XYZ file of C-alpha atoms in Angstrom:
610
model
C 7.739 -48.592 -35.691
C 10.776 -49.308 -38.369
C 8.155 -50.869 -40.711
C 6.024 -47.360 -40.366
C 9.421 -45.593 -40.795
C 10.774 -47.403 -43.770
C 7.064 -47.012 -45.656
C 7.544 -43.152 -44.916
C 10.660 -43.357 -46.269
C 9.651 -45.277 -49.461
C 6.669 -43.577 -50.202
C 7.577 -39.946 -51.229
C 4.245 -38.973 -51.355
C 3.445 -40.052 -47.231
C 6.898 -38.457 -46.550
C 5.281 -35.346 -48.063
C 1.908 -35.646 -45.478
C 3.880 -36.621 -42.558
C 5.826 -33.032 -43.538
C 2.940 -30.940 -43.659
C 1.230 -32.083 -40.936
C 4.280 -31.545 -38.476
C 4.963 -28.179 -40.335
C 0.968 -27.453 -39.769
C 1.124 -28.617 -35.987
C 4.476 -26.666 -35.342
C 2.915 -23.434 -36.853
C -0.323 -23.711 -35.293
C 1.405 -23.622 -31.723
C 3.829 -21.056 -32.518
C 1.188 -18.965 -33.286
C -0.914 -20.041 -30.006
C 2.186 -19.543 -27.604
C 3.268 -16.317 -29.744
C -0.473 -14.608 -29.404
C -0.426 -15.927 -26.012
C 3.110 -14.088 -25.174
C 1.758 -10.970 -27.016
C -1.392 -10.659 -25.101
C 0.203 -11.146 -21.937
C 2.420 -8.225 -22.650
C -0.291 -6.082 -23.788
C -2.205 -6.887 -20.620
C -0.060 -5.763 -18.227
C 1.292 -2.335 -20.001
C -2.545 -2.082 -19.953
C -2.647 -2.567 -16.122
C 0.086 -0.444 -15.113
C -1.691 2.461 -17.261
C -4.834 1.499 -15.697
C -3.533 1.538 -12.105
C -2.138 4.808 -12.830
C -5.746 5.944 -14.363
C -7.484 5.139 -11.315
C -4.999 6.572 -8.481
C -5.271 9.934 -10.720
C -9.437 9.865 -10.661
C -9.278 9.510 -6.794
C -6.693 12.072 -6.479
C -9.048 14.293 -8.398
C -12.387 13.661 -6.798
C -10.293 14.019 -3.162
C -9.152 17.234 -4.498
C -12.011 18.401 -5.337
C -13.419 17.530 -2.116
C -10.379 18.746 -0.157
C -10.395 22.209 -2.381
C -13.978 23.047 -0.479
C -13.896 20.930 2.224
C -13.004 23.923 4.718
C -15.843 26.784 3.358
C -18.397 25.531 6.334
C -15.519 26.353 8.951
C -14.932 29.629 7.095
C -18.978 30.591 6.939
C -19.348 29.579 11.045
C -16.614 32.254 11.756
C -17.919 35.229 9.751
C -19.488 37.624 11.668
C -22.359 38.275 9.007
C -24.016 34.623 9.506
C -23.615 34.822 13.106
C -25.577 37.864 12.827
C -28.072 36.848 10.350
C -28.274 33.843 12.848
C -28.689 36.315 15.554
C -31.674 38.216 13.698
C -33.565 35.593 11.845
C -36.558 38.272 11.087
C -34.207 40.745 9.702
C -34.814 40.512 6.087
C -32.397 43.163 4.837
C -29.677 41.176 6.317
C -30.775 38.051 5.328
C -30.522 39.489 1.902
C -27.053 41.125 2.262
C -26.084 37.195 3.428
C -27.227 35.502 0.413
C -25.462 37.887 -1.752
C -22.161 37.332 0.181
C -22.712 33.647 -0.018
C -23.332 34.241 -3.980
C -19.998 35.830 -4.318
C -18.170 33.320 -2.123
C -19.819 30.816 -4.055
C -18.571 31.942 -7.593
C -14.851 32.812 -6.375
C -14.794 29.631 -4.769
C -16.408 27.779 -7.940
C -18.572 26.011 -5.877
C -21.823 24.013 -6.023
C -23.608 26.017 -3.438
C -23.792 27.665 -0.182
C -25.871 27.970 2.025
C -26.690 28.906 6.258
C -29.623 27.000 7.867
C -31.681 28.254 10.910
C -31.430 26.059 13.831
C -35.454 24.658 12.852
C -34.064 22.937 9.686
C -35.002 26.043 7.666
C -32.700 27.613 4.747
C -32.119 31.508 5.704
C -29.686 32.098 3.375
C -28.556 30.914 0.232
C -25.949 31.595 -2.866
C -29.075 30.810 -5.277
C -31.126 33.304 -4.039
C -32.060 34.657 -7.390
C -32.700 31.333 -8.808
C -36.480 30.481 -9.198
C -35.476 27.079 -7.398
C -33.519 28.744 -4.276
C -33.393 26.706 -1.457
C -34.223 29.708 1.127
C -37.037 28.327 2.850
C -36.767 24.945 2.636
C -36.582 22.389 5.544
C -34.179 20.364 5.873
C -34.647 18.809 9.342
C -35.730 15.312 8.604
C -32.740 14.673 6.473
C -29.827 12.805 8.410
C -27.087 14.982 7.963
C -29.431 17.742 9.742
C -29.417 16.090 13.041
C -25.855 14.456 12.733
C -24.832 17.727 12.207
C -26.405 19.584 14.907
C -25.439 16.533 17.382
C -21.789 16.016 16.809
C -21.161 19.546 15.325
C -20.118 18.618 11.801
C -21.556 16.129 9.387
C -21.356 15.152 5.211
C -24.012 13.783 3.107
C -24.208 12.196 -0.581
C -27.431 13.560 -2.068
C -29.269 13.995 -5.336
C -29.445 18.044 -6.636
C -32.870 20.176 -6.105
C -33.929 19.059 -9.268
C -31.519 18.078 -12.034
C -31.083 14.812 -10.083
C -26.855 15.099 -10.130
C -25.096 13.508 -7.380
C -23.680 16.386 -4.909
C -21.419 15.949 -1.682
C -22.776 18.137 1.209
C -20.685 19.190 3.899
C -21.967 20.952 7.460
C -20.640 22.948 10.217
C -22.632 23.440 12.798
C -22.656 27.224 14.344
C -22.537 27.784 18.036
C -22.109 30.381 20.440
C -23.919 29.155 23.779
C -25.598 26.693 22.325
C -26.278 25.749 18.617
C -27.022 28.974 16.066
C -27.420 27.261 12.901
C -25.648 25.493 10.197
C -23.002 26.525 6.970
C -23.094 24.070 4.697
C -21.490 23.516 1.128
C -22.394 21.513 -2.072
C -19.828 20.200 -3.564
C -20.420 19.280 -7.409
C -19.015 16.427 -9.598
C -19.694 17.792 -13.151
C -16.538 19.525 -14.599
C -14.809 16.119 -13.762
C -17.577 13.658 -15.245
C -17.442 16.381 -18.509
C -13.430 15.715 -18.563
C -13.867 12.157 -18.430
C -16.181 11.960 -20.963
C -13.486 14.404 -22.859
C -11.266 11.632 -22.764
C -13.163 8.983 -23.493
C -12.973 7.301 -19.935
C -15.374 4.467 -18.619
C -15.839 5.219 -14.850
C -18.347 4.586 -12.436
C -18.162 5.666 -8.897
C -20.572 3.869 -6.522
C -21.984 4.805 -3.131
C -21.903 2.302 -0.206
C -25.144 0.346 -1.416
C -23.384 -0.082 -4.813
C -25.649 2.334 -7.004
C -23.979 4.584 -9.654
C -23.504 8.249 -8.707
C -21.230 9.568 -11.092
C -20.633 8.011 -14.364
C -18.612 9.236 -17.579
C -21.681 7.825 -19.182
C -24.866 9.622 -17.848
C -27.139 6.876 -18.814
C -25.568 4.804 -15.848
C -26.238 7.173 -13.580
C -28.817 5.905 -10.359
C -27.930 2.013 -11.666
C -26.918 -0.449 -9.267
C -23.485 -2.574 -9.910
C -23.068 -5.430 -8.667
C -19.673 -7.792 -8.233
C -18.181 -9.485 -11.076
C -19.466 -12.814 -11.369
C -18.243 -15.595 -13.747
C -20.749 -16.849 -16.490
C -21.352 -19.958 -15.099
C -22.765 -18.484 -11.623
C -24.736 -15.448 -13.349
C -28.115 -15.105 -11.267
C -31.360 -15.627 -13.118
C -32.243 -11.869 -12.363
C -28.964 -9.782 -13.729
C -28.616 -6.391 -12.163
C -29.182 -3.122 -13.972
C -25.174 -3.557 -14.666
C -23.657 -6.985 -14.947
C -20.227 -7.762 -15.225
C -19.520 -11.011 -16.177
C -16.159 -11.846 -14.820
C -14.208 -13.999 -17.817
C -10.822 -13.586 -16.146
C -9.385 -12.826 -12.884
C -5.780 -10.898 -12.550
C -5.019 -9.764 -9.154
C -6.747 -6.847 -8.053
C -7.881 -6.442 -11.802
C -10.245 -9.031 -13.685
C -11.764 -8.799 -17.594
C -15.015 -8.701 -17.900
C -17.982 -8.156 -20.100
C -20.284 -5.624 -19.346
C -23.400 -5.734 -22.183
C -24.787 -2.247 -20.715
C -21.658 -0.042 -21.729
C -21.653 -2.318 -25.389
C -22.862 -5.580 -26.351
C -20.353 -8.367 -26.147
C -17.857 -6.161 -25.209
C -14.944 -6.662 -22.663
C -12.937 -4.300 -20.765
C -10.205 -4.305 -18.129
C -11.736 -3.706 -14.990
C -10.156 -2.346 -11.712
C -11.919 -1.430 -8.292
C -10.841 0.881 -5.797
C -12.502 1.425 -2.441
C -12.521 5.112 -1.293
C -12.804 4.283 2.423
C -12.977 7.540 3.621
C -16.123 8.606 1.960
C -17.954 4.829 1.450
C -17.874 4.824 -2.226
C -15.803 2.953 -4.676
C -14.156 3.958 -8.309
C -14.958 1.401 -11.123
C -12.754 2.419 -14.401
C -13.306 -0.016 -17.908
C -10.407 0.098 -19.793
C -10.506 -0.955 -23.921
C -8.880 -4.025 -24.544
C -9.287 -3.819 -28.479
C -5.451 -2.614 -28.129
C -4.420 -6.028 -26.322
C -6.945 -7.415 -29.059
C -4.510 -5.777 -32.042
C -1.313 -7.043 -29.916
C -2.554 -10.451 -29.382
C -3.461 -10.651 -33.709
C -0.030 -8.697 -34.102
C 1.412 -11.755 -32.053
C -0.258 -14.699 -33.833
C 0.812 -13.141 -37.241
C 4.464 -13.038 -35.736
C 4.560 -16.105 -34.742
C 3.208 -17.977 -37.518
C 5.073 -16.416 -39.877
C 8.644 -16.751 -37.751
C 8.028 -20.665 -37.382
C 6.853 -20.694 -40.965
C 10.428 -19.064 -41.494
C 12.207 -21.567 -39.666
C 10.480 -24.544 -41.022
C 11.637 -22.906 -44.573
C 14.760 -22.322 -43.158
C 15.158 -26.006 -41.752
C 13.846 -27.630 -45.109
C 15.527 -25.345 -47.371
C 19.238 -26.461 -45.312
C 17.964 -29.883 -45.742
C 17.376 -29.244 -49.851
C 20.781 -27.553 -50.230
C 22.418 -30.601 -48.052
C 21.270 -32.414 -50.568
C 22.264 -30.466 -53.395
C 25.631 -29.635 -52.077
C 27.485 -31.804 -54.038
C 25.401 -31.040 -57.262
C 25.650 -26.792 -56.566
C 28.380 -26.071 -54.237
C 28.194 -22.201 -54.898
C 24.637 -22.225 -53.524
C 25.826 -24.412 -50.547
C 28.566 -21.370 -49.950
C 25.260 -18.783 -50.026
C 23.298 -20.754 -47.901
C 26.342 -21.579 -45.167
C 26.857 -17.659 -45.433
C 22.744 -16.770 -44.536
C 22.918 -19.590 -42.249
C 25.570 -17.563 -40.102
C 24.139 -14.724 -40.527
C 21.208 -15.728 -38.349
C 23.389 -17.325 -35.970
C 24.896 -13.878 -35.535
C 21.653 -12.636 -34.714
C 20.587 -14.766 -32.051
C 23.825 -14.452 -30.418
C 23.095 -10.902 -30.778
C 19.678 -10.689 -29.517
C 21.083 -13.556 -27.170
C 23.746 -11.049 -25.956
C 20.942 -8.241 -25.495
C 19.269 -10.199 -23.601
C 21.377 -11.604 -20.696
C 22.114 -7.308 -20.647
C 18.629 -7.027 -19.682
C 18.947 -9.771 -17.075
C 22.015 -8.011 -15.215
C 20.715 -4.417 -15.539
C 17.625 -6.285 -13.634
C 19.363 -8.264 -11.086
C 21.371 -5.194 -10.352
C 18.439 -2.807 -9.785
C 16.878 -5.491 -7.378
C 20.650 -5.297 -5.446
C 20.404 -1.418 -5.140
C 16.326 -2.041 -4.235
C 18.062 -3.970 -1.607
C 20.483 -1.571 -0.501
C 19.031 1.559 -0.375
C 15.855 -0.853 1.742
C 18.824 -1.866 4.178
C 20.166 1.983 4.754
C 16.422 3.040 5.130
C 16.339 0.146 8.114
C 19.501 1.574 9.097
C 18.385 5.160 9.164
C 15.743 4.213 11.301
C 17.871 2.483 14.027
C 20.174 6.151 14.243
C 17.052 8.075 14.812
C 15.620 5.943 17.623
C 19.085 5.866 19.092
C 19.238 9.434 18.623
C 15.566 9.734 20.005
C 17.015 7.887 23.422
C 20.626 9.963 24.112
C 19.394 11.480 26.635
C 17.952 8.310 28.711
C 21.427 6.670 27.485
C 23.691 9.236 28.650
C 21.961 9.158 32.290
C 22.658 5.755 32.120
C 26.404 6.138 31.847
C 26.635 9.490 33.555
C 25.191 7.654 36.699
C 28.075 5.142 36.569
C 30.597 7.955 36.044
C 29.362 9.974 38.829
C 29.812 7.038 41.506
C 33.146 5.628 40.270
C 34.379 9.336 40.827
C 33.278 9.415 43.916
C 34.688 5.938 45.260
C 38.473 6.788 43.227
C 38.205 10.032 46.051
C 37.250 7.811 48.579
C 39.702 4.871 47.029
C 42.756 7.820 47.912
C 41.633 8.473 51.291
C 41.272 4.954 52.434
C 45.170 3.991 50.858
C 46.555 7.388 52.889
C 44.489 5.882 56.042
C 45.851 2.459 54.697
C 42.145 0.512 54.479
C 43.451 -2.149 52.111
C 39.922 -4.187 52.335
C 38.141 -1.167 51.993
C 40.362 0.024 48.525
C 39.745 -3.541 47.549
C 35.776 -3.285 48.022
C 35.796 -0.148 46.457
C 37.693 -0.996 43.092
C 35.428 -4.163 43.005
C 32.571 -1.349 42.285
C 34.246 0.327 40.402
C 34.833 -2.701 37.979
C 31.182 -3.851 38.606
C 30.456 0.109 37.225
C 32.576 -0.238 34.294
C 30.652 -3.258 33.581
C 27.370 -1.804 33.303
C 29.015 1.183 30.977
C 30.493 -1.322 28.439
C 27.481 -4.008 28.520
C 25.468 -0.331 27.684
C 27.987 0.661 25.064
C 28.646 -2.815 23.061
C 24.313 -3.274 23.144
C 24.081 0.178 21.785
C 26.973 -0.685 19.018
C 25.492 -3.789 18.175
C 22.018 -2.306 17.735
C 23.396 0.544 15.574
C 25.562 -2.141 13.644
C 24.380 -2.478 10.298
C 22.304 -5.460 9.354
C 23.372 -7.925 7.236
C 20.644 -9.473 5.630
C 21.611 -12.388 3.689
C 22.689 -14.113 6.819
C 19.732 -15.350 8.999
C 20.196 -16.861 12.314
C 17.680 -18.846 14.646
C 17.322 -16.660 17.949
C 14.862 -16.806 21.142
C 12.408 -14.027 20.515
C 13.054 -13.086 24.525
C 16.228 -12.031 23.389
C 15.160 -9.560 21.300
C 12.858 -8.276 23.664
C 15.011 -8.039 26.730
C 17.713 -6.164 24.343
C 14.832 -3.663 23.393
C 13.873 -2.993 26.756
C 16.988 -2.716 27.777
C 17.850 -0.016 25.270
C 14.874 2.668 26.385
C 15.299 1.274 29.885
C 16.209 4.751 31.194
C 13.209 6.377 28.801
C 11.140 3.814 30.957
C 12.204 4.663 34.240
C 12.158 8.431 33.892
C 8.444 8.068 32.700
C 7.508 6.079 35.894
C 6.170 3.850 33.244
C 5.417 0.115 34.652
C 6.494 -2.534 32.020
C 4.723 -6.293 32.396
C 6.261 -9.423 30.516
C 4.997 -12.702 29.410
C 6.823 -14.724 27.296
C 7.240 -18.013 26.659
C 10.147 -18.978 26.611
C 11.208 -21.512 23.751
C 9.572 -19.146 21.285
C 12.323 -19.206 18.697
C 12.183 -17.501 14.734
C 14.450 -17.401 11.976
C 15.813 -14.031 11.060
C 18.051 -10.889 12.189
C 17.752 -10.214 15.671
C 18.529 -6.532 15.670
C 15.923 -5.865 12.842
C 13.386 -7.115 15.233
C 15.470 -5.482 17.806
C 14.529 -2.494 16.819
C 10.617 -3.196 15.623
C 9.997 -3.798 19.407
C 11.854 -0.326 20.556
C 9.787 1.535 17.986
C 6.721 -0.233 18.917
C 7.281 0.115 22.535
C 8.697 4.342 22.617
C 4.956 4.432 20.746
C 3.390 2.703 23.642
C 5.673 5.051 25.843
C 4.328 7.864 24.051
C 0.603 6.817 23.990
C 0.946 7.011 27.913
C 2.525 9.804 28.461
C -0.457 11.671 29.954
C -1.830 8.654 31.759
C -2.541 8.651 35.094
C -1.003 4.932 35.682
C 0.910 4.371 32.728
C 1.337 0.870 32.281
C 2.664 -1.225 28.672
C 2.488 -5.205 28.725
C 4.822 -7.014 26.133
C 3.087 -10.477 25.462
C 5.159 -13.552 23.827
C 3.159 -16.695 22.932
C 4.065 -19.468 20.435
C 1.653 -21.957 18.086
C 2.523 -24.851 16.178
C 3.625 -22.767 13.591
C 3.377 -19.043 14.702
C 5.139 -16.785 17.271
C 2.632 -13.986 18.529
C 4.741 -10.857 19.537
C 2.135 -8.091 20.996
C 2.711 -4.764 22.690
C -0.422 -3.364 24.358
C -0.638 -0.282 26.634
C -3.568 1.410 28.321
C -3.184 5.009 26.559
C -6.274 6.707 25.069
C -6.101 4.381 21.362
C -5.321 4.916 17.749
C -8.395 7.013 16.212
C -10.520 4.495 13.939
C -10.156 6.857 11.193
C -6.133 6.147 10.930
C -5.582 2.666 12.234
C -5.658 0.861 8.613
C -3.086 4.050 7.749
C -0.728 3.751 10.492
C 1.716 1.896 8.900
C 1.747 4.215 5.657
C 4.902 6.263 5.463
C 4.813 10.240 6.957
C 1.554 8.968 8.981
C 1.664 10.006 12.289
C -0.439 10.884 15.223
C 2.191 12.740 16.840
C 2.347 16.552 17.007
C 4.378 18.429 14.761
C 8.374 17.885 15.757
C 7.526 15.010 17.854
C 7.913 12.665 14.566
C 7.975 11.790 11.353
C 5.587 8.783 11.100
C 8.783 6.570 9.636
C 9.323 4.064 12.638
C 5.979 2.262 11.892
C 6.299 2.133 8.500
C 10.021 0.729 8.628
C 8.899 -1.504 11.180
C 5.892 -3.066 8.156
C 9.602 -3.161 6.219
C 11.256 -5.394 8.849
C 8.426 -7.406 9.417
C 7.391 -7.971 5.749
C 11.403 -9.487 5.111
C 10.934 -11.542 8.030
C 7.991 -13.385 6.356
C 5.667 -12.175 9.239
C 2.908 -9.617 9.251
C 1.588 -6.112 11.957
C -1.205 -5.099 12.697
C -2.478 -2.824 15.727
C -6.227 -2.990 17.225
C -7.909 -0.922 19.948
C -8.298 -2.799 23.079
C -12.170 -2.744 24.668
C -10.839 -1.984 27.777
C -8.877 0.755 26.598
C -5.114 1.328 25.193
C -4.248 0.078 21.957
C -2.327 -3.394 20.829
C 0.575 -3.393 18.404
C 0.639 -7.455 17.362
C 3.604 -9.114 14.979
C 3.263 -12.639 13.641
C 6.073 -14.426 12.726
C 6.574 -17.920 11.383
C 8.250 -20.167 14.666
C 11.697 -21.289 14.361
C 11.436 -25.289 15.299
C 14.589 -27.214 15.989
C 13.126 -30.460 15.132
C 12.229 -28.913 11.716
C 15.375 -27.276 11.280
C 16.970 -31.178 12.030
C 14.612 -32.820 9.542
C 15.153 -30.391 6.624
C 19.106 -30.783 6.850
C 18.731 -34.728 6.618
C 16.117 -33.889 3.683
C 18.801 -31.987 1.608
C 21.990 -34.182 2.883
């Protein structure tokens, strides 16, 4: 190595190679790490527009669906279909119908409308002046027909009469005694497909078999899509639109997709819209992530080209010092003045970091007073059970201090001594009420975890709404296990289990034997917390909603559909996850998974860090 050295040294000329290629290696990974950094940046200012993109598209189709969604409701009330219904031979009226349904139809800006005998037959219709009305057609052999007429309303994703556009159906069915007909509504996609075309969007929007129904780009329209799958798994037999997934980012991925442009690769993000069955595909460009990530490599090549210069030309005038020493002043004067900037951009920096670090603490805070918020409105939710619990104690110690005064005139020492025994017993009871009830309101402090029993928590929840409990005639079962211990704050959880257990309360409250079980069991690693009752269920429509904030199934004043979703809060901090089920034999089931506290663990990761 010092003979290699010494010939580098020697040789001016391999001095001057071994130079270029370290300057050449240097610059050729600036640029790679500087594109890299670039591209990164531009990806996810790219995703956060994106994510905002889609949640605006769904809003918009919902809307749309939402604006008409109530017509068929509106058209089964109105006395001239029930009497067109009535008098299905009665041509003039039929007539008069169809025009009212016309003129609903354009104030409403609708697709269509139209009133279907109880045969499957069209009566009525806003097109009736269109040479391809729909009065007279049959419609009994399509599904929504007899899912309407069964459960009394129905919707339906179908192709137009003709022009072969996707268009949302919705039905109402009609009854007096029995079943008179059917309103129904078509609800058209076009004005927002002819926006997003507008703006130059690429979105798809697929039914549940995966086949395009609305497209910014018509040509895409009735063409199946199928999952993004990476190049090296591509089936032999591509589908009508492949995406070929080249990178994965969370719930977004790039991919190429040769049907919207050859070679060309896009941003993709997928939305399910549960509610209806269909999911939102959006493309986004990436040519400006393409421009940052060039933008990037020119950067950095020509800042590390800079700082070679900069290191070779200090190294020249070094040398030179002695020969020039007003250039040595200029270059100790630039030299500074980039030092100055760094400290600078140094100084902007670590600004950046605190502004950060304290947005996270007020995050933090305002999290913690939402927690707290949420204990003061379930102990304001249970005054009234709490003050019957102390009132009771009140009312008997008055009574034995009047019997206390006759026993000391009659002189019944033992029986003034028995007597303020129960009375201290009462007092008892009052402060073990009050100093729970202080310690639950008590504001968390969350950077102080503590290993507790989970019974604890339990027995302090129960014991909180034990007067709610009791005044319900509700019966309450518990199994827990016993050395079922996690790490945390045990008033948080504290007050998970009184939220989850007043909804259990609730869910009952009609019940003929109300009855809620609280269930404790412990794995190797995870502590099962479940609260089940036998109430009528959550609706299948809302139980992957129930923990969303202002979701509740509670009638207007009865709640604000908070407690769940603070509950998700409390259980998401404590590392854990809810979820709720329906039970087969009835009720529903409320279940929080924590990870178990072990003391042996606990032991074993001290020694590891002594």
């Amino acid at each position: 190595m010092r003979k290699i050295v010494t010939l580098i040294r020697r040789s001016p000329r391999l001095k001057l190679a071994v130079v270029l290629a370290a300057s050449s290696t240097f610059v050729g990974g600036s640029i790679f790490l500087s594109q890299q950094f670039w591209r990164e940046n531009g990806l996810r200012a790219l995703e956060a527009v994106n994510e905002q993109r889609v949640q605006l598209v769904v809003n918009a189709i919902k809307a749309e669906i939402n604006r008409q969604d109530h017509l068929p409701i509106v058209l089964a009330l109105d006395s001239d279909v029930r009497r067109a219904l009535a008098h299905p031979d009665d041509r003039a009226q039929l007539d008069h119908l169809s025009r009212k349904l016309q003129r609903l139809s354009s104030e409403a800006d609708t697709g269509g409308l139209f009133v279907i005998g109880p045969d499957g037959t069209v009566l009525a219709s806003s097109d009736w002046n269109s040479p391809d009305s729909r009065i007279g057609r049959n419609y009994a052999a399509l599904p929504f027909f007899a899912s309407v007429m069964a459960s009394g309303r129905s919707r339906y994703l179908g192709p137009g009469s003709t022009s072969g556009r996707a268009h949302y159906y919705i039905a109402e069915a009609i009854r007096d005694a029995g079943v008179l007909g059917v309103a129904v509504v078509r609800i058209g996609f076009d004005l927002l497909e002819a926006a997003w075309q507008r703006a130059g969007e690429r979105i798809l929007v697929t039914d549940a078999n995966g086949v395009v129904f609305l497209a910014s780009d018509p040509a895409l329209k009735g063409r199946h899509v199928a999952p993004p799958q990476s190049p090296s798994t591509q089936p032999g037999g591509a589908p009508p639109v492949a995406l070929t997934l080249l990178e994965q980012r969370g719930d977004n991925a790039i991919v190429q997709v040769k049907e919207i442009a050859e070679n060309a690769t896009y941003l993709y993000r997928s939305v399910p819209m549960r509610e209806y069955g269909w999911s939102l595909h959006r493309f986004a460009d990436l040519s400006a992530v393409r421009a940052d990530q060039r933008d990037g490599a020119i950067i950095g090549g020509a800042m590390s080209a800079l700082l070679i210069s900069l290191v070779l030309y200090i190294l020249q005038r070094h040398r030179a010092y002695r020969v020039v020493r007003d250039a040595g002043a200029r270059l100790q004067s630039e030299v500074e003045a980039r030092t100055r900037e760094l400290r600078e951009a140094n100084a902007s920096l670590q600004a950046k970091i605190d502004e950060h670090r304290q947005t996270e603490a007020q995050l933090r805070a305002t999290q913690n007073e939402l927690v707290q918020a949420g204990k003061l409105a379930a102990l304001g939710q249970m005054s009234a059970a709490i003050a019957h619990e102390i009132n009771q104690p009140l009312g008997a110690i008055r009574t034995f201090i009047a019997s206390t005064k006759k026993f000391i005139e009659a002189g019944e020492i033992k029986r003034v001594i028995h007597n303020l025994d129960l009375i201290a017993e009462l007092t008892e009871r009052m402060a073990s009420i009050t100093g729970h009830l202080k310690t639950f309101a008590r504001k968390s402090e969350p950077n102080r975890p503590e290993p507790f029993p989970v019974e604890r928590a339990v027995a302090g929840a129960l014991f909180l709404i034990e007067g709610q409990l009791k005044s319900a005639r509700v019966k309450v079962q518990k199994d827990i296990q016993a050395d079922a211990w996690v790490m945390g704050y045990p008033v948080q959880l504290e007050q998970v289990l009184v939220n989850l257990v007043r909804n259990a309360l609730d869910a009952v409250a009609h019940v003929k034997n109300p009855q809620i079980l609280v269930r404790v069991r412990a794995s190797r690693d995870t502590v099962s917390i479940s609260v089940s009752d036998n109430g009528t269920g959550i609706p299948p429509d809302l139980i992957e909603r129930i923990f969303d904030p202002f979701m509740t199934t509670k009638p207007v004043g009865k709640g604000l559909g908070l407690g769940l979703s603070i509950s998700y809060g409390i259980v998401q901090d404590l590392h854990g996850r809810i979820y709720a089920a329906n039970r087969p034999e009835g009720g529903a089931e409320l279940t929080i998974e924590l990870p178990r506290f072990l003391q042996e663990t606990a032991v074993l990761a001290r020694a590891t860090h002594a």
